[in-house]
Amino acid sequence: MHLGLYATLFLLMVPTACCSVCLKNPMTVFVPEELEANQFVFKVDNVSNCWPAGGLLFSSNDPGFIVHKDGSVFTSHYVKLPSGQKKISMLVKDPQKNEEWTCDILLSATQNDKAENRRQKREVVLKRTKRRWRPLPHSIMENSLGPFPEFVQQIRSDSEQKGQVFYKIRGPGVDEPPVGLFSILEGSGNISVHRPVDREEYPEFKFFGDAYFYSNNQKADLTLDITIKVEDANDNTPEFTEKVFRISVPENAKTGTVIYKLSATDRDENGTLNTKLKYKIISQQPAELFSIEPEKGEIALRSPGLDREVQGTHELILEVRDMDGANYGRYSTGSAVITVSDVNDNLPFFLSSSLSCNVSENTQNVRILRIPVDDKDLINSSNWRAKFKIISGNEGGHFKIETDPVRNEGILSVIKPLDYEATQNVKLKVAVENEAPFEGSASFNTIPVDVAVTDVDEGPEFEMPVKIISVREDVAIGKEIGSYTAKDPETKTSANIGYKKLSDRAGWFNIDEKTGIIKTAKQLDRESAFVQNDEYNITVLAADTSQKSSSGTVVIRLIDVNDNDPVITIPNVHLCKSDDITPFTVITANDSDKEPNSAPFTFSLPENPPDVRKYWTIEKISDTEAHLSERGDLALPVYKVPILIQDQQGKGSEQTATVSFCACSDGIHCSAPRSGFSAVLGVWAILAMIFAALLLLCIPLALFCGVKGSLKQIPEDTTQQHLIISNTEAPGENVMDGNVKIPLQSLEPSATGEGTLRAADVVAVRNGITKQEEVNRTIMNGSAHSLSSIPGRGRIPKGFDTSKFTTLEWQQFMWSRIGEKVILNNQDDDREISNDGVREYFFEGTGSAAGSVGCCSILGDEDRLDMLNNLGPRFKNLADICMKK
């Protein structure tokens, strides 16, 4: 063994004869001074002459150059030759003979000989150099029995020719874990192992050897890489990956179907006989239905015969053996439990050949029969659960069948009453199947079911459960409109049957207890809330002498008559005052009647009073709507406008629309009441003004009551601070005219056609500006007048005569003083309008019961302004004194 190792080392260290022929002096290669990345430099051309077999490995000691397998050298990145030259070394390896050579190449840049350099053949001659000392990889046997220490191999260096050397080793297994496994004799270089090694723990060891001169302890050679491979021994038994393999296979699996693939592991070295496994089935119960592929471990169905209903599980004893299944191989056993899964290969079947039952007529929603079945498939699975259906005999829809999920039985029920007089016996045919589809071609099982209908003494029945009677809504009270009768199903007659109403919400009808004749009891109204879709229902009960009864419904279909006038749906509307567009408001009407007694409507203004058409216009815009517009520029804030609205048949009446003027910023939506007309004084402020005016009236009354004979005129300079001559001492019996002639100014007639404005002058205050609003007044025996307009008013109607103001300057003075008092009473210390002062509200129209809403206002009857319309009688005594009877 020692001689063989020395011979091997000698051959590795001596070059072969054929390689010595290739050794030449190093060659200089001329290249550009700057080389780009991936640029070709040169190629070793004579390699194939020395090594025709090829297989050499090339490498460079300079990372700037890459050597390909064919000997071509390329740059790996940009390279610039320093000082115009660069020396690189190329390492050549022969892996088959474990030999190495180096070749030195000098790269030189010659600027003046570029053309010659391009023509020069770029070849490099390999130069044989000393190889590094390296032994072949050695191996040791796993779990060797010794004796120990056991020799492994010897290493030697040819540096022994220069002097005496000694050897040392270091690395894993020497001075690294596992420490002390290997050692070396320093003088001879013999390496030994000291104990058994487990390959599964340490497949190989790589450590290093060094040679040193005894003379100076200096290294005599390069460090040697030493590899010790641990040869595998079959010391591990293959094991199944599972202790028990649980496998499922459907019972309808075909022969040859692979149902599972076994798996096992072996810790020994892969790719050797120690890990080449084979499988086999040692035994199987209850029948040999399965086979196994030895090398792959695939279990397949060998023969038919799987039937879950006969045998649900099968057990197999398995073996796995290494050494390719040889008898001397190591082995282990395992087991597999194969469960046969259920498929629907059995149809459910009935436990009897026919069934029968009884049911009373008029019975519904009751169970009448249970139908038992059996199934051999897996219980509580979709292959076992039954599904029933009636395939014939149920054309009338009287029966239904469902499954009891617990007992898996069919339950037959009656859902629609049967009539004995019509049918005494029903023959059904019931079929059963599973929820899951059947795996086969057989048809489902059926069973006949005979249902006998038994007779029951029944109550009367109406010929029609719902009867419709059409009648005009204006039919006379007590008019017969029809009859609703029932018959005994046994006798087919209406004898001895009585009738009464169960429901008649409006009480419109009476029914004769014996004949069932229906008559009207009240006036009908199609537009009533009791009528839905022109129909009114009454429920009638029919009963025989045995108190058996039944009920029915009479639908009274009301025929419309034109008994309703169109009405305005929104009587209170607003009209925008705008300079940009023509102001109008929309009048919408509705008629409760139906076509043709309703829309489209006609809209018009009545001829009387004539002022309506003078100040208003109306224009139809749709079947139910019209535009109402003012003519000119009306002064008051609120008007009541009569409008004549008629339906298609010309039926209609006058409707009154209350129109309130308002300001609209966008011409459509009201933003504020019309300026100058919506301010309203408190009750006490109005009363104060009224009593002040009455006080003024008493002065001229007193003057006239004391004068006999002709009436004297009041001089026009009465307000010029002069004494006034009066005959207050004169006897009053000579007074001929009982009324005081105070000049009063009337406004023009209103647009409502009443002849006078229905508003009295009222002073309103807003932002320190005095305004007026006309309120109805009837003064002195109910005659309609209004007080004269006050200067400073925001607006004077057209036609208003102002020439008489000079004759009543005293009156104007008093009115202005009263207005100032009102303003001061409603201001606080900062001259701001107080909260309890005059407030601005929308005018609510003539005759409104609402007064001022100030905090001082009292809503008692004594504070209402209705008294203003009765001032005549209140002053009757005073007038009697002044008048000459």
PDB file of N, CA and C in Angstrom, residues 502-534:
ATOM      1  N   LEU A 502    -121.345  40.778   6.991  1.00  0.00           N
ATOM      2  CA  LEU A 502    -120.227  40.712   7.930  1.00  0.00           C
ATOM      3  C   LEU A 502    -119.458  42.022   7.975  1.00  0.00           C
ATOM      4  N   SER A 503    -119.363  42.678   6.835  1.00  0.00           N
ATOM      5  CA  SER A 503    -118.659  43.966   6.811  1.00  0.00           C
ATOM      6  C   SER A 503    -119.297  44.857   5.761  1.00  0.00           C
ATOM      7  N   ASP A 504    -119.520  46.115   6.143  1.00  0.00           N
ATOM      8  CA  ASP A 504    -120.028  47.161   5.258  1.00  0.00           C
ATOM      9  C   ASP A 504    -119.597  48.475   5.927  1.00  0.00           C
ATOM     10  N   ARG A 505    -118.372  48.890   5.680  1.00  0.00           N
ATOM     11  CA  ARG A 505    -117.743  49.941   6.468  1.00  0.00           C
ATOM     12  C   ARG A 505    -118.523  51.248   6.430  1.00  0.00           C
ATOM     13  N   ALA A 506    -119.065  51.603   5.288  1.00  0.00           N
ATOM     14  CA  ALA A 506    -119.807  52.857   5.192  1.00  0.00           C
ATOM     15  C   ALA A 506    -121.300  52.674   5.473  1.00  0.00           C
ATOM     16  N   GLY A 507    -121.753  51.442   5.623  1.00  0.00           N
ATOM     17  CA  GLY A 507    -123.168  51.202   5.878  1.00  0.00           C
ATOM     18  C   GLY A 507    -124.063  51.601   4.725  1.00  0.00           C
ATOM     19  N   TRP A 508    -123.600  51.406   3.508  1.00  0.00           N
ATOM     20  CA  TRP A 508    -124.317  51.867   2.321  1.00  0.00           C
ATOM     21  C   TRP A 508    -125.412  50.898   1.855  1.00  0.00           C
ATOM     22  N   PHE A 509    -125.357  49.625   2.314  1.00  0.00           N
ATOM     23  CA  PHE A 509    -126.244  48.626   1.721  1.00  0.00           C
ATOM     24  C   PHE A 509    -126.967  47.836   2.806  1.00  0.00           C
ATOM     25  N   ASN A 510    -128.112  47.278   2.405  1.00  0.00           N
ATOM     26  CA  ASN A 510    -128.851  46.310   3.202  1.00  0.00           C
ATOM     27  C   ASN A 510    -129.011  45.044   2.373  1.00  0.00           C
ATOM     28  N   ILE A 511    -129.030  43.891   3.062  1.00  0.00           N
ATOM     29  CA  ILE A 511    -129.218  42.613   2.380  1.00  0.00           C
ATOM     30  C   ILE A 511    -130.395  41.888   3.008  1.00  0.00           C
ATOM     31  N   ASP A 512    -131.248  41.353   2.182  1.00  0.00           N
ATOM     32  CA  ASP A 512    -132.412  40.623   2.663  1.00  0.00           C
ATOM     33  C   ASP A 512    -131.967  39.299   3.273  1.00  0.00           C
ATOM     34  N   GLU A 513    -132.405  39.028   4.487  1.00  0.00           N
ATOM     35  CA  GLU A 513    -131.935  37.848   5.209  1.00  0.00           C
ATOM     36  C   GLU A 513    -132.363  36.546   4.542  1.00  0.00           C
ATOM     37  N   LYS A 514    -133.439  36.569   3.805  1.00  0.00           N
ATOM     38  CA  LYS A 514    -133.947  35.329   3.218  1.00  0.00           C
ATOM     39  C   LYS A 514    -133.584  35.180   1.751  1.00  0.00           C
ATOM     40  N   THR A 515    -133.605  36.263   1.020  1.00  0.00           N
ATOM     41  CA  THR A 515    -133.393  36.167  -0.426  1.00  0.00           C
ATOM     42  C   THR A 515    -131.991  36.568  -0.873  1.00  0.00           C
ATOM     43  N   GLY A 516    -131.272  37.274  -0.015  1.00  0.00           N
ATOM     44  CA  GLY A 516    -129.940  37.724  -0.399  1.00  0.00           C
ATOM     45  C   GLY A 516    -129.949  38.911  -1.343  1.00  0.00           C
ATOM     46  N   ILE A 517    -131.099  39.605  -1.484  1.00  0.00           N
ATOM     47  CA  ILE A 517    -131.188  40.775  -2.357  1.00  0.00           C
ATOM     48  C   ILE A 517    -130.509  41.958  -1.675  1.00  0.00           C
ATOM     49  N   ILE A 518    -129.730  42.666  -2.445  1.00  0.00           N
ATOM     50  CA  ILE A 518    -128.952  43.787  -1.909  1.00  0.00           C
ATOM     51  C   ILE A 518    -129.585  45.082  -2.387  1.00  0.00           C
ATOM     52  N   LYS A 519    -129.827  46.031  -1.432  1.00  0.00           N
ATOM     53  CA  LYS A 519    -130.382  47.339  -1.735  1.00  0.00           C
ATOM     54  C   LYS A 519    -129.515  48.419  -1.096  1.00  0.00           C
ATOM     55  N   THR A 520    -129.608  49.617  -1.667  1.00  0.00           N
ATOM     56  CA  THR A 520    -128.842  50.738  -1.115  1.00  0.00           C
ATOM     57  C   THR A 520    -129.535  51.255   0.134  1.00  0.00           C
ATOM     58  N   ALA A 521    -128.750  51.586   1.149  1.00  0.00           N
ATOM     59  CA  ALA A 521    -129.273  52.143   2.398  1.00  0.00           C
ATOM     60  C   ALA A 521    -128.929  53.608   2.540  1.00  0.00           C
ATOM     61  N   LYS A 522    -127.900  54.079   1.859  1.00  0.00           N
ATOM     62  CA  LYS A 522    -127.480  55.470   1.909  1.00  0.00           C
ATOM     63  C   LYS A 522    -127.069  55.899   0.503  1.00  0.00           C
ATOM     64  N   GLN A 523    -126.831  57.194   0.384  1.00  0.00           N
ATOM     65  CA  GLN A 523    -126.361  57.712  -0.896  1.00  0.00           C
ATOM     66  C   GLN A 523    -124.915  57.273  -1.129  1.00  0.00           C
ATOM     67  N   LEU A 524    -124.630  56.716  -2.282  1.00  0.00           N
ATOM     68  CA  LEU A 524    -123.279  56.254  -2.610  1.00  0.00           C
ATOM     69  C   LEU A 524    -122.421  57.424  -3.076  1.00  0.00           C
ATOM     70  N   ASP A 525    -121.121  57.274  -2.884  1.00  0.00           N
ATOM     71  CA  ASP A 525    -120.183  58.331  -3.286  1.00  0.00           C
ATOM     72  C   ASP A 525    -118.894  57.668  -3.767  1.00  0.00           C
ATOM     73  N   ARG A 526    -118.679  57.744  -5.058  1.00  0.00           N
ATOM     74  CA  ARG A 526    -117.460  57.122  -5.595  1.00  0.00           C
ATOM     75  C   ARG A 526    -116.202  57.777  -5.056  1.00  0.00           C
ATOM     76  N   GLU A 527    -116.301  59.064  -4.686  1.00  0.00           N
ATOM     77  CA  GLU A 527    -115.125  59.779  -4.208  1.00  0.00           C
ATOM     78  C   GLU A 527    -114.875  59.573  -2.714  1.00  0.00           C
ATOM     79  N   SER A 528    -115.620  58.727  -2.068  1.00  0.00           N
ATOM     80  CA  SER A 528    -115.461  58.492  -0.635  1.00  0.00           C
ATOM     81  C   SER A 528    -114.139  57.781  -0.357  1.00  0.00           C
ATOM     82  N   ALA A 529    -113.650  57.975   0.876  1.00  0.00           N
ATOM     83  CA  ALA A 529    -112.410  57.312   1.293  1.00  0.00           C
ATOM     84  C   ALA A 529    -112.593  55.810   1.434  1.00  0.00           C
ATOM     85  N   PHE A 530    -113.831  55.347   1.519  1.00  0.00           N
ATOM     86  CA  PHE A 530    -114.084  53.911   1.634  1.00  0.00           C
ATOM     87  C   PHE A 530    -113.957  53.203   0.294  1.00  0.00           C
ATOM     88  N   VAL A 531    -113.852  53.954  -0.784  1.00  0.00           N
ATOM     89  CA  VAL A 531    -113.804  53.373  -2.127  1.00  0.00           C
ATOM     90  C   VAL A 531    -112.357  53.357  -2.605  1.00  0.00           C
ATOM     91  N   GLN A 532    -111.914  52.214  -3.055  1.00  0.00           N
ATOM     92  CA  GLN A 532    -110.579  52.059  -3.593  1.00  0.00           C
ATOM     93  C   GLN A 532    -110.678  51.582  -5.036  1.00  0.00           C
ATOM     94  N   ASN A 533    -110.093  52.380  -5.942  1.00  0.00           N
ATOM     95  CA  ASN A 533    -110.112  52.021  -7.369  1.00  0.00           C
ATOM     96  C   ASN A 533    -111.546  51.814  -7.877  1.00  0.00           C
ATOM     97  N   ASP A 534    -112.444  52.704  -7.444  1.00  0.00           N
ATOM     98  CA  ASP A 534    -113.855  52.690  -7.851  1.00  0.00           C
ATOM     99  C   ASP A 534    -114.597  51.468  -7.337  1.00  0.00           C
TER     100      ASP A 534
END
